[in-house]
Amino acid sequence: MINYRNLTPGELEAWVTEQGLPAYRARQLFRWLWRPGFDDFEQATDFSKSLRHQFARDGYIWTPEVLEIQNSTDNTQKFAWGLEDGEVIETVLIPERDHTTLCVSTQAGCAMGCRFCHTARMGFRRNLEPFEVAGQALWITDHVSEEQWPRNIVFMGMGEPLANYENLLKSLEILTHDLGLNFSLRRITVSTCGLVPEMLRLGHHLDVGLAVSLHAPDNETRNQIMPVNRRYDIDRLIRACRDFPLSKRRRITFEYLLLKDVNDSLEHARRLGRLLRGIPAKINLIPFNESPGIPFRRSSEEQMEEFQHALREMNYTVMMRKSKGRDISAACGQLYAEKAGH
Ligand code: SAH
């Protein structure tokens, strides 16, 4: 049986016309499917009784169910979801001063193997389906107060979004459709560890925000901490960033995790500044969140300040990411879930 929520508007239309129904039924159905609280065709009052039965007979409606909600002292919330096959994924809801950001997962586990990341330790479990990505947002919009409604979505949860390319695109289509959740593409950012071909493909296809987890300014350092750098080294990655089709107001966000004595020296800062010269860039420095079993340490506050200062001197926009939700392991790189029942 099909899960209707896994279909994009186009796929839904194809399915509906295959059933001998007029195409506008697909639009009506899509609108119901992504309306918070809809879980039974009996609620679809603009369908005849027989049409409701037909839909209920041929498919079902399901999005991930929440297993646990943890609340951080800084108001960050972490949601754990159970999937149909027992996999568990996580989503983080981050209230900021004037808006809320939703951080979604695209894979159960991750195959990229970054040495500093806790999710990497789960190994790769599987790609998420479009409904499992968009469903994280649906449930949350249905269950939080209006002031907490997320405005921004970042694809910075578990997994490498660009390693699940087709489903990423479908989930973006669902999330931004005006008959659905109607998020603005302008307020969505996809973060990648640097899968160069998919990055360029995405940029040519959609005007979506791009964040690159760079974390080092030279191959020697990056090879040590990110295995993906052996596939697409810094030269290729930076060339792709220069070639990335950016619309006028956009900049690429470069994420840079500060690891004590690994990549946090002033020399690294200067090299980073030289590397990014000429790219419309925003640099996001991330204090390392320590996790058990991960052999890195957080840079000292002083060192982080100096690093930031050096880049500002070179005229970059630099932000220090405030770590949110550390007390509930909801901060960057801390997401980790065991399969239910194991
Ligand atoms: N795979 C994508 C999406 C994950 S985003 C990517 O790599 O961009 C999660 C961000 O948190 C990445 O920038 C990642 O490098 C960073 N991160 C991973 N482990 C971390 C840790 N222990 N402390 C702080 N940030 C971490």
mmCIF file of C-alpha atoms and ligand atoms in Angstrom:
data_model
loop_
_atom_site.group_PDB
_atom_site.id
_atom_site.type_symbol
_atom_site.label_atom_id
_atom_site.label_comp_id
_atom_site.label_asym_id
_atom_site.label_seq_id
_atom_site.Cartn_x
_atom_site.Cartn_y
_atom_site.Cartn_z
ATOM 1 C CA MET A 1 0.000 0.000 0.000
ATOM 2 C CA ILE A 2 1.216 3.474 -0.695
ATOM 3 C CA ASN A 3 1.679 6.126 1.942
ATOM 4 C CA TYR A 4 0.106 9.157 0.318
ATOM 5 C CA ARG A 5 2.362 11.497 2.250
ATOM 6 C CA ASN A 6 5.352 10.071 0.422
ATOM 7 C CA LEU A 7 4.188 11.504 -2.895
ATOM 8 C CA THR A 8 5.093 14.910 -4.274
ATOM 9 C CA PRO A 9 2.241 16.902 -5.817
ATOM 10 C CA GLY A 10 3.313 15.682 -9.274
ATOM 11 C CA GLU A 11 3.461 12.052 -8.180
ATOM 12 C CA LEU A 12 0.112 12.365 -6.496
ATOM 13 C CA GLU A 13 -1.385 13.712 -9.691
ATOM 14 C CA ALA A 14 0.023 10.830 -11.702
ATOM 15 C CA TRP A 15 -1.392 8.376 -9.204
ATOM 16 C CA VAL A 16 -4.800 10.015 -9.073
ATOM 17 C CA THR A 17 -5.171 10.099 -12.864
ATOM 18 C CA GLU A 18 -4.107 6.455 -13.036
ATOM 19 C CA GLN A 19 -7.103 5.728 -10.839
ATOM 20 C CA GLY A 20 -9.300 7.410 -13.419
ATOM 21 C CA LEU A 21 -9.871 10.513 -11.287
ATOM 22 C CA PRO A 22 -9.530 14.126 -12.438
ATOM 23 C CA ALA A 23 -6.204 15.867 -11.679
ATOM 24 C CA TYR A 24 -7.723 18.455 -9.350
ATOM 25 C CA ARG A 25 -8.419 15.651 -6.888
ATOM 26 C CA ALA A 26 -4.660 15.384 -6.393
ATOM 27 C CA ARG A 27 -4.443 19.005 -5.339
ATOM 28 C CA GLN A 28 -7.348 18.581 -2.944
ATOM 29 C CA LEU A 29 -5.774 15.454 -1.527
ATOM 30 C CA PHE A 30 -2.338 17.043 -1.161
ATOM 31 C CA ARG A 31 -3.832 19.935 0.737
ATOM 32 C CA TRP A 32 -5.515 17.564 3.182
ATOM 33 C CA LEU A 33 -2.430 15.415 3.612
ATOM 34 C CA TRP A 34 -0.274 18.299 4.788
ATOM 35 C CA ARG A 35 -2.907 19.943 6.916
ATOM 36 C CA PRO A 36 -1.937 19.505 10.554
ATOM 37 C CA GLY A 37 -4.132 16.970 12.322
ATOM 38 C CA PHE A 38 -5.384 15.172 9.224
ATOM 39 C CA ASP A 39 -5.197 11.415 9.739
ATOM 40 C CA ASP A 40 -8.470 9.999 8.494
ATOM 41 C CA PHE A 41 -10.157 10.353 5.111
ATOM 42 C CA GLU A 42 -13.464 10.867 6.887
ATOM 43 C CA GLN A 43 -12.172 14.363 7.659
ATOM 44 C CA ALA A 44 -12.005 15.153 3.928
ATOM 45 C CA THR A 45 -15.426 16.693 3.728
ATOM 46 C CA ASP A 46 -15.127 17.817 0.120
ATOM 47 C CA PHE A 47 -14.818 14.186 -1.051
ATOM 48 C CA SER A 48 -17.822 11.984 -1.609
ATOM 49 C CA LYS A 49 -18.249 9.010 0.666
ATOM 50 C CA SER A 50 -17.200 6.623 -2.056
ATOM 51 C CA LEU A 51 -14.107 8.656 -2.889
ATOM 52 C CA ARG A 52 -13.074 8.707 0.771
ATOM 53 C CA HIS A 53 -13.459 4.931 0.835
ATOM 54 C CA GLN A 54 -11.501 4.519 -2.343
ATOM 55 C CA PHE A 55 -8.574 6.534 -0.962
ATOM 56 C CA ALA A 56 -8.675 4.725 2.363
ATOM 57 C CA ARG A 57 -8.717 1.345 0.624
ATOM 58 C CA ASP A 58 -5.771 1.989 -1.703
ATOM 59 C CA GLY A 59 -3.299 3.661 0.593
ATOM 60 C CA TYR A 60 -2.659 5.096 4.004
ATOM 61 C CA ILE A 61 -1.501 8.296 5.714
ATOM 62 C CA TRP A 62 1.426 8.158 8.068
ATOM 63 C CA THR A 63 4.315 10.264 9.262
ATOM 64 C CA PRO A 64 6.838 9.390 11.983
ATOM 65 C CA GLU A 65 5.536 9.132 15.513
ATOM 66 C CA VAL A 66 7.167 10.972 18.323
ATOM 67 C CA LEU A 67 8.854 8.686 20.869
ATOM 68 C CA GLU A 68 10.337 11.254 23.166
ATOM 69 C CA ILE A 69 10.600 15.011 23.581
ATOM 70 C CA GLN A 70 13.436 16.470 25.630
ATOM 71 C CA ASN A 71 13.484 20.064 26.780
ATOM 72 C CA SER A 72 16.738 21.910 27.287
ATOM 73 C CA THR A 73 17.187 24.615 29.879
ATOM 74 C CA ASP A 74 17.777 27.049 26.980
ATOM 75 C CA ASN A 75 14.357 26.109 25.477
ATOM 76 C CA THR A 76 15.812 24.003 22.696
ATOM 77 C CA GLN A 77 13.729 20.891 22.194
ATOM 78 C CA LYS A 78 14.838 17.563 20.806
ATOM 79 C CA PHE A 79 12.364 15.121 19.267
ATOM 80 C CA ALA A 80 13.046 11.443 18.742
ATOM 81 C CA TRP A 81 10.898 9.723 16.137
ATOM 82 C CA GLY A 82 10.153 6.063 15.587
ATOM 83 C CA LEU A 83 9.982 4.996 11.960
ATOM 84 C CA GLU A 84 7.959 2.099 10.548
ATOM 85 C CA ASP A 85 10.957 -0.251 10.525
ATOM 86 C CA GLY A 86 12.032 0.669 14.070
ATOM 87 C CA GLU A 87 14.786 3.117 13.106
ATOM 88 C CA VAL A 88 14.947 6.215 15.259
ATOM 89 C CA ILE A 89 15.818 9.717 14.088
ATOM 90 C CA GLU A 90 16.007 13.094 15.771
ATOM 91 C CA THR A 91 14.924 16.667 15.097
ATOM 92 C CA VAL A 92 15.872 19.795 17.005
ATOM 93 C CA LEU A 93 13.688 22.869 17.443
ATOM 94 C CA ILE A 94 15.754 25.941 18.269
ATOM 95 C CA PRO A 95 14.076 29.128 19.465
ATOM 96 C CA GLU A 96 16.133 32.208 18.639
ATOM 97 C CA ARG A 97 15.510 35.813 19.495
ATOM 98 C CA ASP A 98 12.950 36.613 16.838
ATOM 99 C CA HIS A 99 12.277 33.297 15.153
ATOM 100 C CA THR A 100 12.485 29.544 15.547
ATOM 101 C CA THR A 101 14.683 27.219 13.513
ATOM 102 C CA LEU A 102 13.937 23.598 12.810
ATOM 103 C CA CYS A 103 16.888 21.255 12.286
ATOM 104 C CA VAL A 104 15.847 18.127 10.387
ATOM 105 C CA SER A 105 17.471 14.760 9.704
ATOM 106 C CA THR A 106 17.776 13.205 6.243
ATOM 107 C CA GLN A 107 19.251 9.809 7.059
ATOM 108 C CA ALA A 108 19.159 7.350 9.922
ATOM 109 C CA GLY A 109 22.840 7.376 10.853
ATOM 110 C CA CYS A 110 25.460 8.643 8.418
ATOM 111 C CA ALA A 111 28.096 7.132 6.155
ATOM 112 C CA MET A 112 30.491 10.076 6.002
ATOM 113 C CA GLY A 113 32.536 9.068 9.031
ATOM 114 C CA CYS A 114 33.645 12.530 10.221
ATOM 115 C CA ARG A 115 35.910 11.772 13.165
ATOM 116 C CA PHE A 116 34.430 14.392 15.494
ATOM 117 C CA CYS A 117 30.761 13.572 14.951
ATOM 118 C CA HIS A 118 28.642 11.431 17.214
ATOM 119 C CA THR A 119 26.087 10.592 14.507
ATOM 120 C CA ALA A 120 28.915 9.080 12.445
ATOM 121 C CA ARG A 121 29.401 6.493 15.165
ATOM 122 C CA MET A 122 25.972 5.012 14.462
ATOM 123 C CA GLY A 123 27.196 4.117 11.010
ATOM 124 C CA PHE A 124 24.852 4.352 8.075
ATOM 125 C CA ARG A 125 21.423 2.832 8.635
ATOM 126 C CA ARG A 126 19.341 4.074 5.727
ATOM 127 C CA ASN A 127 18.103 7.054 3.732
ATOM 128 C CA LEU A 128 14.942 8.731 4.900
ATOM 129 C CA GLU A 129 11.951 8.836 2.605
ATOM 130 C CA PRO A 130 10.488 12.226 1.627
ATOM 131 C CA PHE A 131 7.559 11.824 4.024
ATOM 132 C CA GLU A 132 9.961 11.045 6.863
ATOM 133 C CA VAL A 133 11.852 14.286 6.263
ATOM 134 C CA ALA A 134 8.832 16.530 5.701
ATOM 135 C CA GLY A 135 6.875 14.684 8.404
ATOM 136 C CA GLN A 136 9.271 15.992 11.060
ATOM 137 C CA ALA A 137 8.066 19.501 10.241
ATOM 138 C CA LEU A 138 4.407 18.534 9.925
ATOM 139 C CA TRP A 139 4.089 17.072 13.387
ATOM 140 C CA ILE A 140 5.940 19.950 14.966
ATOM 141 C CA THR A 141 3.854 22.644 13.293
ATOM 142 C CA ASP A 142 0.823 20.800 14.584
ATOM 143 C CA HIS A 143 2.047 20.628 18.169
ATOM 144 C CA VAL A 144 3.810 23.858 19.035
ATOM 145 C CA SER A 145 2.268 27.191 19.829
ATOM 146 C CA GLU A 146 2.040 29.718 17.052
ATOM 147 C CA GLU A 147 4.938 31.824 18.348
ATOM 148 C CA GLN A 148 7.116 28.736 18.224
ATOM 149 C CA TRP A 149 6.262 27.896 14.638
ATOM 150 C CA PRO A 150 9.538 27.355 12.829
ATOM 151 C CA ARG A 151 10.336 29.922 10.179
ATOM 152 C CA ASN A 152 13.699 28.547 9.118
ATOM 153 C CA ILE A 153 14.628 24.979 8.305
ATOM 154 C CA VAL A 154 18.200 23.752 8.335
ATOM 155 C CA PHE A 155 19.143 20.347 6.984
ATOM 156 C CA MET A 156 21.726 19.876 9.701
ATOM 157 C CA GLY A 157 20.356 16.954 11.673
ATOM 158 C CA MET A 158 21.432 13.356 11.248
ATOM 159 C CA GLY A 159 22.876 12.321 7.935
ATOM 160 C CA GLU A 160 24.348 13.850 4.810
ATOM 161 C CA PRO A 161 21.465 15.448 2.872
ATOM 162 C CA LEU A 162 23.260 15.344 -0.480
ATOM 163 C CA ALA A 163 23.879 11.600 -0.124
ATOM 164 C CA ASN A 164 20.087 11.239 -0.211
ATOM 165 C CA TYR A 165 19.668 13.575 -3.137
ATOM 166 C CA GLU A 166 16.393 12.500 -4.782
ATOM 167 C CA ASN A 167 14.521 12.306 -1.505
ATOM 168 C CA LEU A 168 16.006 15.609 -0.380
ATOM 169 C CA LEU A 169 14.563 17.283 -3.481
ATOM 170 C CA LYS A 170 11.181 15.662 -2.989
ATOM 171 C CA SER A 171 11.054 16.657 0.645
ATOM 172 C CA LEU A 172 11.927 20.244 -0.285
ATOM 173 C CA GLU A 173 9.147 20.246 -2.831
ATOM 174 C CA ILE A 174 6.654 19.039 -0.240
ATOM 175 C CA LEU A 175 7.842 21.441 2.466
ATOM 176 C CA THR A 176 7.679 24.501 0.245
ATOM 177 C CA HIS A 177 4.499 23.768 -1.707
ATOM 178 C CA ASP A 178 1.870 26.447 -1.236
ATOM 179 C CA LEU A 179 -0.867 23.879 -0.722
ATOM 180 C CA GLY A 180 1.265 22.181 1.889
ATOM 181 C CA LEU A 181 3.406 23.561 4.691
ATOM 182 C CA ASN A 182 4.388 26.526 2.523
ATOM 183 C CA PHE A 183 7.890 27.096 3.915
ATOM 184 C CA SER A 184 9.917 29.615 1.991
ATOM 185 C CA LEU A 185 12.890 28.206 0.099
ATOM 186 C CA ARG A 186 14.723 31.381 1.009
ATOM 187 C CA ARG A 187 14.648 30.306 4.632
ATOM 188 C CA ILE A 188 15.894 26.791 4.066
ATOM 189 C CA THR A 189 19.560 25.829 4.263
ATOM 190 C CA VAL A 190 21.056 22.529 3.186
ATOM 191 C CA SER A 191 24.331 21.670 4.857
ATOM 192 C CA THR A 192 26.889 19.331 3.292
ATOM 193 C CA CYS A 193 30.246 17.893 4.242
ATOM 194 C CA GLY A 194 31.253 18.542 0.629
ATOM 195 C CA LEU A 195 29.735 16.177 -1.941
ATOM 196 C CA VAL A 196 30.814 18.326 -4.873
ATOM 197 C CA PRO A 197 28.741 16.981 -7.811
ATOM 198 C CA GLU A 198 25.491 16.949 -5.845
ATOM 199 C CA MET A 199 26.222 20.378 -4.446
ATOM 200 C CA LEU A 200 26.459 21.864 -7.926
ATOM 201 C CA ARG A 201 23.460 19.911 -9.122
ATOM 202 C CA LEU A 202 21.401 21.260 -6.243
ATOM 203 C CA GLY A 203 22.497 24.834 -6.886
ATOM 204 C CA HIS A 204 21.574 24.661 -10.556
ATOM 205 C CA HIS A 205 18.207 23.211 -9.703
ATOM 206 C CA LEU A 206 17.038 25.290 -6.739
ATOM 207 C CA ASP A 207 17.711 28.616 -5.088
ATOM 208 C CA VAL A 208 18.201 27.141 -1.650
ATOM 209 C CA GLY A 209 20.705 28.172 1.022
ATOM 210 C CA LEU A 210 23.983 26.258 1.095
ATOM 211 C CA ALA A 211 26.168 25.568 4.101
ATOM 212 C CA VAL A 212 29.486 23.772 3.731
ATOM 213 C CA SER A 213 31.063 21.966 6.652
ATOM 214 C CA LEU A 214 34.625 22.940 5.889
ATOM 215 C CA HIS A 215 36.363 22.614 9.266
ATOM 216 C CA ALA A 216 39.897 22.959 7.895
ATOM 217 C CA PRO A 217 41.720 25.203 5.417
ATOM 218 C CA ASP A 218 44.169 22.628 4.044
ATOM 219 C CA ASN A 219 44.056 19.032 2.861
ATOM 220 C CA GLU A 220 46.430 17.729 5.453
ATOM 221 C CA THR A 221 44.228 18.838 8.321
ATOM 222 C CA ARG A 222 40.943 18.064 6.596
ATOM 223 C CA ASN A 223 42.048 14.551 5.598
ATOM 224 C CA GLN A 224 42.646 13.780 9.245
ATOM 225 C CA ILE A 225 39.147 14.679 10.368
ATOM 226 C CA MET A 226 36.881 14.205 7.339
ATOM 227 C CA PRO A 227 37.283 11.114 5.140
ATOM 228 C CA VAL A 228 35.152 12.777 2.427
ATOM 229 C CA ASN A 229 38.125 15.052 1.734
ATOM 230 C CA ARG A 230 39.926 12.124 0.080
ATOM 231 C CA ARG A 231 37.134 11.973 -2.469
ATOM 232 C CA TYR A 232 36.655 15.711 -3.019
ATOM 233 C CA ASP A 233 39.628 17.639 -1.766
ATOM 234 C CA ILE A 234 39.686 21.276 -0.749
ATOM 235 C CA ASP A 235 40.661 22.550 -4.198
ATOM 236 C CA ARG A 236 37.666 20.866 -5.780
ATOM 237 C CA LEU A 237 35.362 21.884 -2.983
ATOM 238 C CA ILE A 238 36.357 25.524 -3.088
ATOM 239 C CA ARG A 239 36.215 25.593 -6.866
ATOM 240 C CA ALA A 240 32.657 24.254 -6.618
ATOM 241 C CA CYS A 241 31.830 26.997 -4.127
ATOM 242 C CA ARG A 242 33.169 29.605 -6.541
ATOM 243 C CA ASP A 243 31.097 28.062 -9.338
ATOM 244 C CA PHE A 244 28.006 27.702 -7.182
ATOM 245 C CA PRO A 245 25.142 29.666 -8.751
ATOM 246 C CA LEU A 246 24.270 32.058 -5.947
ATOM 247 C CA SER A 247 21.388 34.432 -6.284
ATOM 248 C CA LYS A 248 22.152 38.051 -5.503
ATOM 249 C CA ARG A 249 21.346 38.305 -1.840
ATOM 250 C CA ARG A 250 22.758 34.966 -0.848
ATOM 251 C CA ARG A 251 26.061 33.939 0.636
ATOM 252 C CA ILE A 252 27.494 30.514 1.286
ATOM 253 C CA THR A 253 27.780 29.642 4.950
ATOM 254 C CA PHE A 254 31.061 27.979 5.845
ATOM 255 C CA GLU A 255 30.881 26.000 9.039
ATOM 256 C CA TYR A 256 34.130 25.680 10.908
ATOM 257 C CA LEU A 257 34.319 23.503 13.957
ATOM 258 C CA LEU A 258 37.075 24.552 16.346
ATOM 259 C CA LEU A 259 39.078 21.578 17.593
ATOM 260 C CA LYS A 260 41.762 22.242 20.125
ATOM 261 C CA ASP A 261 45.269 21.973 18.653
ATOM 262 C CA VAL A 262 43.930 20.504 15.422
ATOM 263 C CA ASN A 263 42.574 23.386 13.336
ATOM 264 C CA ASP A 264 42.300 26.350 15.709
ATOM 265 C CA SER A 265 45.608 28.213 15.340
ATOM 266 C CA LEU A 266 45.926 31.743 14.003
ATOM 267 C CA GLU A 267 47.747 30.299 11.042
ATOM 268 C CA HIS A 268 44.667 28.182 10.275
ATOM 269 C CA ALA A 269 42.479 31.270 10.557
ATOM 270 C CA ARG A 270 44.631 33.202 8.104
ATOM 271 C CA ARG A 271 44.753 30.303 5.691
ATOM 272 C CA LEU A 272 40.992 30.027 5.895
ATOM 273 C CA GLY A 273 40.683 33.717 5.133
ATOM 274 C CA ARG A 274 42.912 33.390 2.088
ATOM 275 C CA LEU A 275 41.110 30.278 0.891
ATOM 276 C CA LEU A 276 37.687 31.917 0.859
ATOM 277 C CA ARG A 277 38.793 35.216 -0.620
ATOM 278 C CA GLY A 278 36.308 36.451 -3.212
ATOM 279 C CA ILE A 279 33.526 34.028 -2.296
ATOM 280 C CA PRO A 280 30.345 35.648 -0.931
ATOM 281 C CA ALA A 281 30.742 33.971 2.429
ATOM 282 C CA LYS A 282 29.550 33.911 5.978
ATOM 283 C CA ILE A 283 31.728 32.023 8.403
ATOM 284 C CA ASN A 284 30.052 30.166 11.201
ATOM 285 C CA LEU A 285 32.473 29.078 13.905
ATOM 286 C CA ILE A 286 31.221 26.140 15.941
ATOM 287 C CA PRO A 287 32.555 25.355 19.389
ATOM 288 C CA PHE A 288 33.183 21.630 19.552
ATOM 289 C CA ASN A 289 30.619 19.680 21.544
ATOM 290 C CA GLU A 290 32.363 16.910 23.345
ATOM 291 C CA SER A 291 30.841 13.432 23.261
ATOM 292 C CA PRO A 292 31.961 10.287 25.037
ATOM 293 C CA GLY A 293 34.499 8.317 23.036
ATOM 294 C CA ILE A 294 35.380 11.133 20.640
ATOM 295 C CA PRO A 295 39.037 12.048 20.926
ATOM 296 C CA PHE A 296 38.894 15.809 20.455
ATOM 297 C CA ARG A 297 38.657 18.732 22.802
ATOM 298 C CA ARG A 298 36.974 22.097 22.652
ATOM 299 C CA SER A 299 39.230 25.072 21.962
ATOM 300 C CA SER A 300 39.603 27.556 24.783
ATOM 301 C CA GLU A 301 37.374 30.634 24.746
ATOM 302 C CA GLU A 302 40.459 32.741 24.201
ATOM 303 C CA GLN A 303 41.597 30.760 21.221
ATOM 304 C CA MET A 304 38.124 30.908 19.682
ATOM 305 C CA GLU A 305 38.014 34.674 20.189
ATOM 306 C CA GLU A 306 41.383 35.108 18.524
ATOM 307 C CA PHE A 307 40.397 32.929 15.629
ATOM 308 C CA GLN A 308 37.241 34.935 15.125
ATOM 309 C CA HIS A 309 39.116 38.187 15.439
ATOM 310 C CA ALA A 310 41.675 37.212 12.807
ATOM 311 C CA LEU A 311 38.935 36.513 10.306
ATOM 312 C CA ARG A 312 37.123 39.744 11.110
ATOM 313 C CA GLU A 313 40.368 41.575 10.461
ATOM 314 C CA MET A 314 40.256 40.045 7.013
ATOM 315 C CA ASN A 315 36.778 41.543 6.586
ATOM 316 C CA TYR A 316 34.720 38.399 6.909
ATOM 317 C CA THR A 317 31.312 38.153 8.485
ATOM 318 C CA VAL A 318 31.963 35.706 11.280
ATOM 319 C CA MET A 319 29.551 34.311 13.806
ATOM 320 C CA MET A 320 30.221 32.087 16.734
ATOM 321 C CA ARG A 321 27.467 29.521 16.863
ATOM 322 C CA LYS A 322 25.958 29.399 20.292
ATOM 323 C CA SER A 323 25.671 25.827 21.316
ATOM 324 C CA LYS A 324 22.075 25.101 22.063
ATOM 325 C CA GLY A 325 20.662 22.101 23.815
ATOM 326 C CA ARG A 326 23.945 20.643 25.004
ATOM 327 C CA ASP A 327 22.336 19.383 28.214
ATOM 328 C CA ILE A 328 20.037 17.125 26.182
ATOM 329 C CA SER A 329 22.638 16.145 23.548
ATOM 330 C CA ALA A 330 20.809 18.150 20.916
ATOM 331 C CA ALA A 331 23.755 20.304 19.892
ATOM 332 C CA CYS A 332 25.676 20.008 16.614
ATOM 333 C CA GLY A 333 27.129 16.568 16.096
ATOM 334 C CA GLN A 334 25.517 15.108 19.205
ATOM 335 C CA LEU A 335 22.519 13.428 17.593
ATOM 336 C CA TYR A 336 22.611 9.701 18.090
ATOM 337 C CA ALA A 337 19.799 7.185 18.265
ATOM 338 C CA GLU A 338 19.578 3.486 18.952
ATOM 339 C CA LYS A 339 17.126 1.443 16.971
ATOM 340 C CA ALA A 340 13.966 0.985 19.008
ATOM 341 C CA GLY A 341 13.907 -2.225 21.002
ATOM 342 C CA HIS A 342 17.684 -2.735 20.894
HETATM 343 N N1 SAH B 1 26.232 16.079 6.938
HETATM 344 C C1 SAH B 1 25.897 17.474 6.834
HETATM 345 C C2 SAH B 1 24.765 17.834 7.764
HETATM 346 C C3 SAH B 1 25.086 17.722 9.252
HETATM 347 S S1 SAH B 1 25.239 19.330 9.850
HETATM 348 C C4 SAH B 1 27.158 18.300 7.087
HETATM 349 O O1 SAH B 1 28.179 17.709 7.371
HETATM 350 O O2 SAH B 1 27.134 19.506 6.915
HETATM 351 C C5 SAH B 1 25.899 19.135 11.421
HETATM 352 C C6 SAH B 1 27.021 20.104 11.657
HETATM 353 O O3 SAH B 1 27.562 19.873 12.971
HETATM 354 C C7 SAH B 1 28.159 19.880 10.687
HETATM 355 O O4 SAH B 1 28.769 21.093 10.356
HETATM 356 C C8 SAH B 1 29.077 19.026 11.516
HETATM 357 O O5 SAH B 1 30.369 19.024 11.000
HETATM 358 C C9 SAH B 1 28.949 19.666 12.869
HETATM 359 N N2 SAH B 1 29.407 18.795 13.966
HETATM 360 C C10 SAH B 1 29.592 17.467 13.922
HETATM 361 N N3 SAH B 1 30.039 17.018 15.103
HETATM 362 C C11 SAH B 1 30.141 18.093 15.916
HETATM 363 C C12 SAH B 1 30.520 18.264 17.267
HETATM 364 N N4 SAH B 1 30.878 17.227 18.017
HETATM 365 N N5 SAH B 1 30.491 19.507 17.783
HETATM 366 C C13 SAH B 1 30.063 20.545 17.031
HETATM 367 N N6 SAH B 1 29.689 20.446 15.760
HETATM 368 C C14 SAH B 1 29.724 19.221 15.199
#
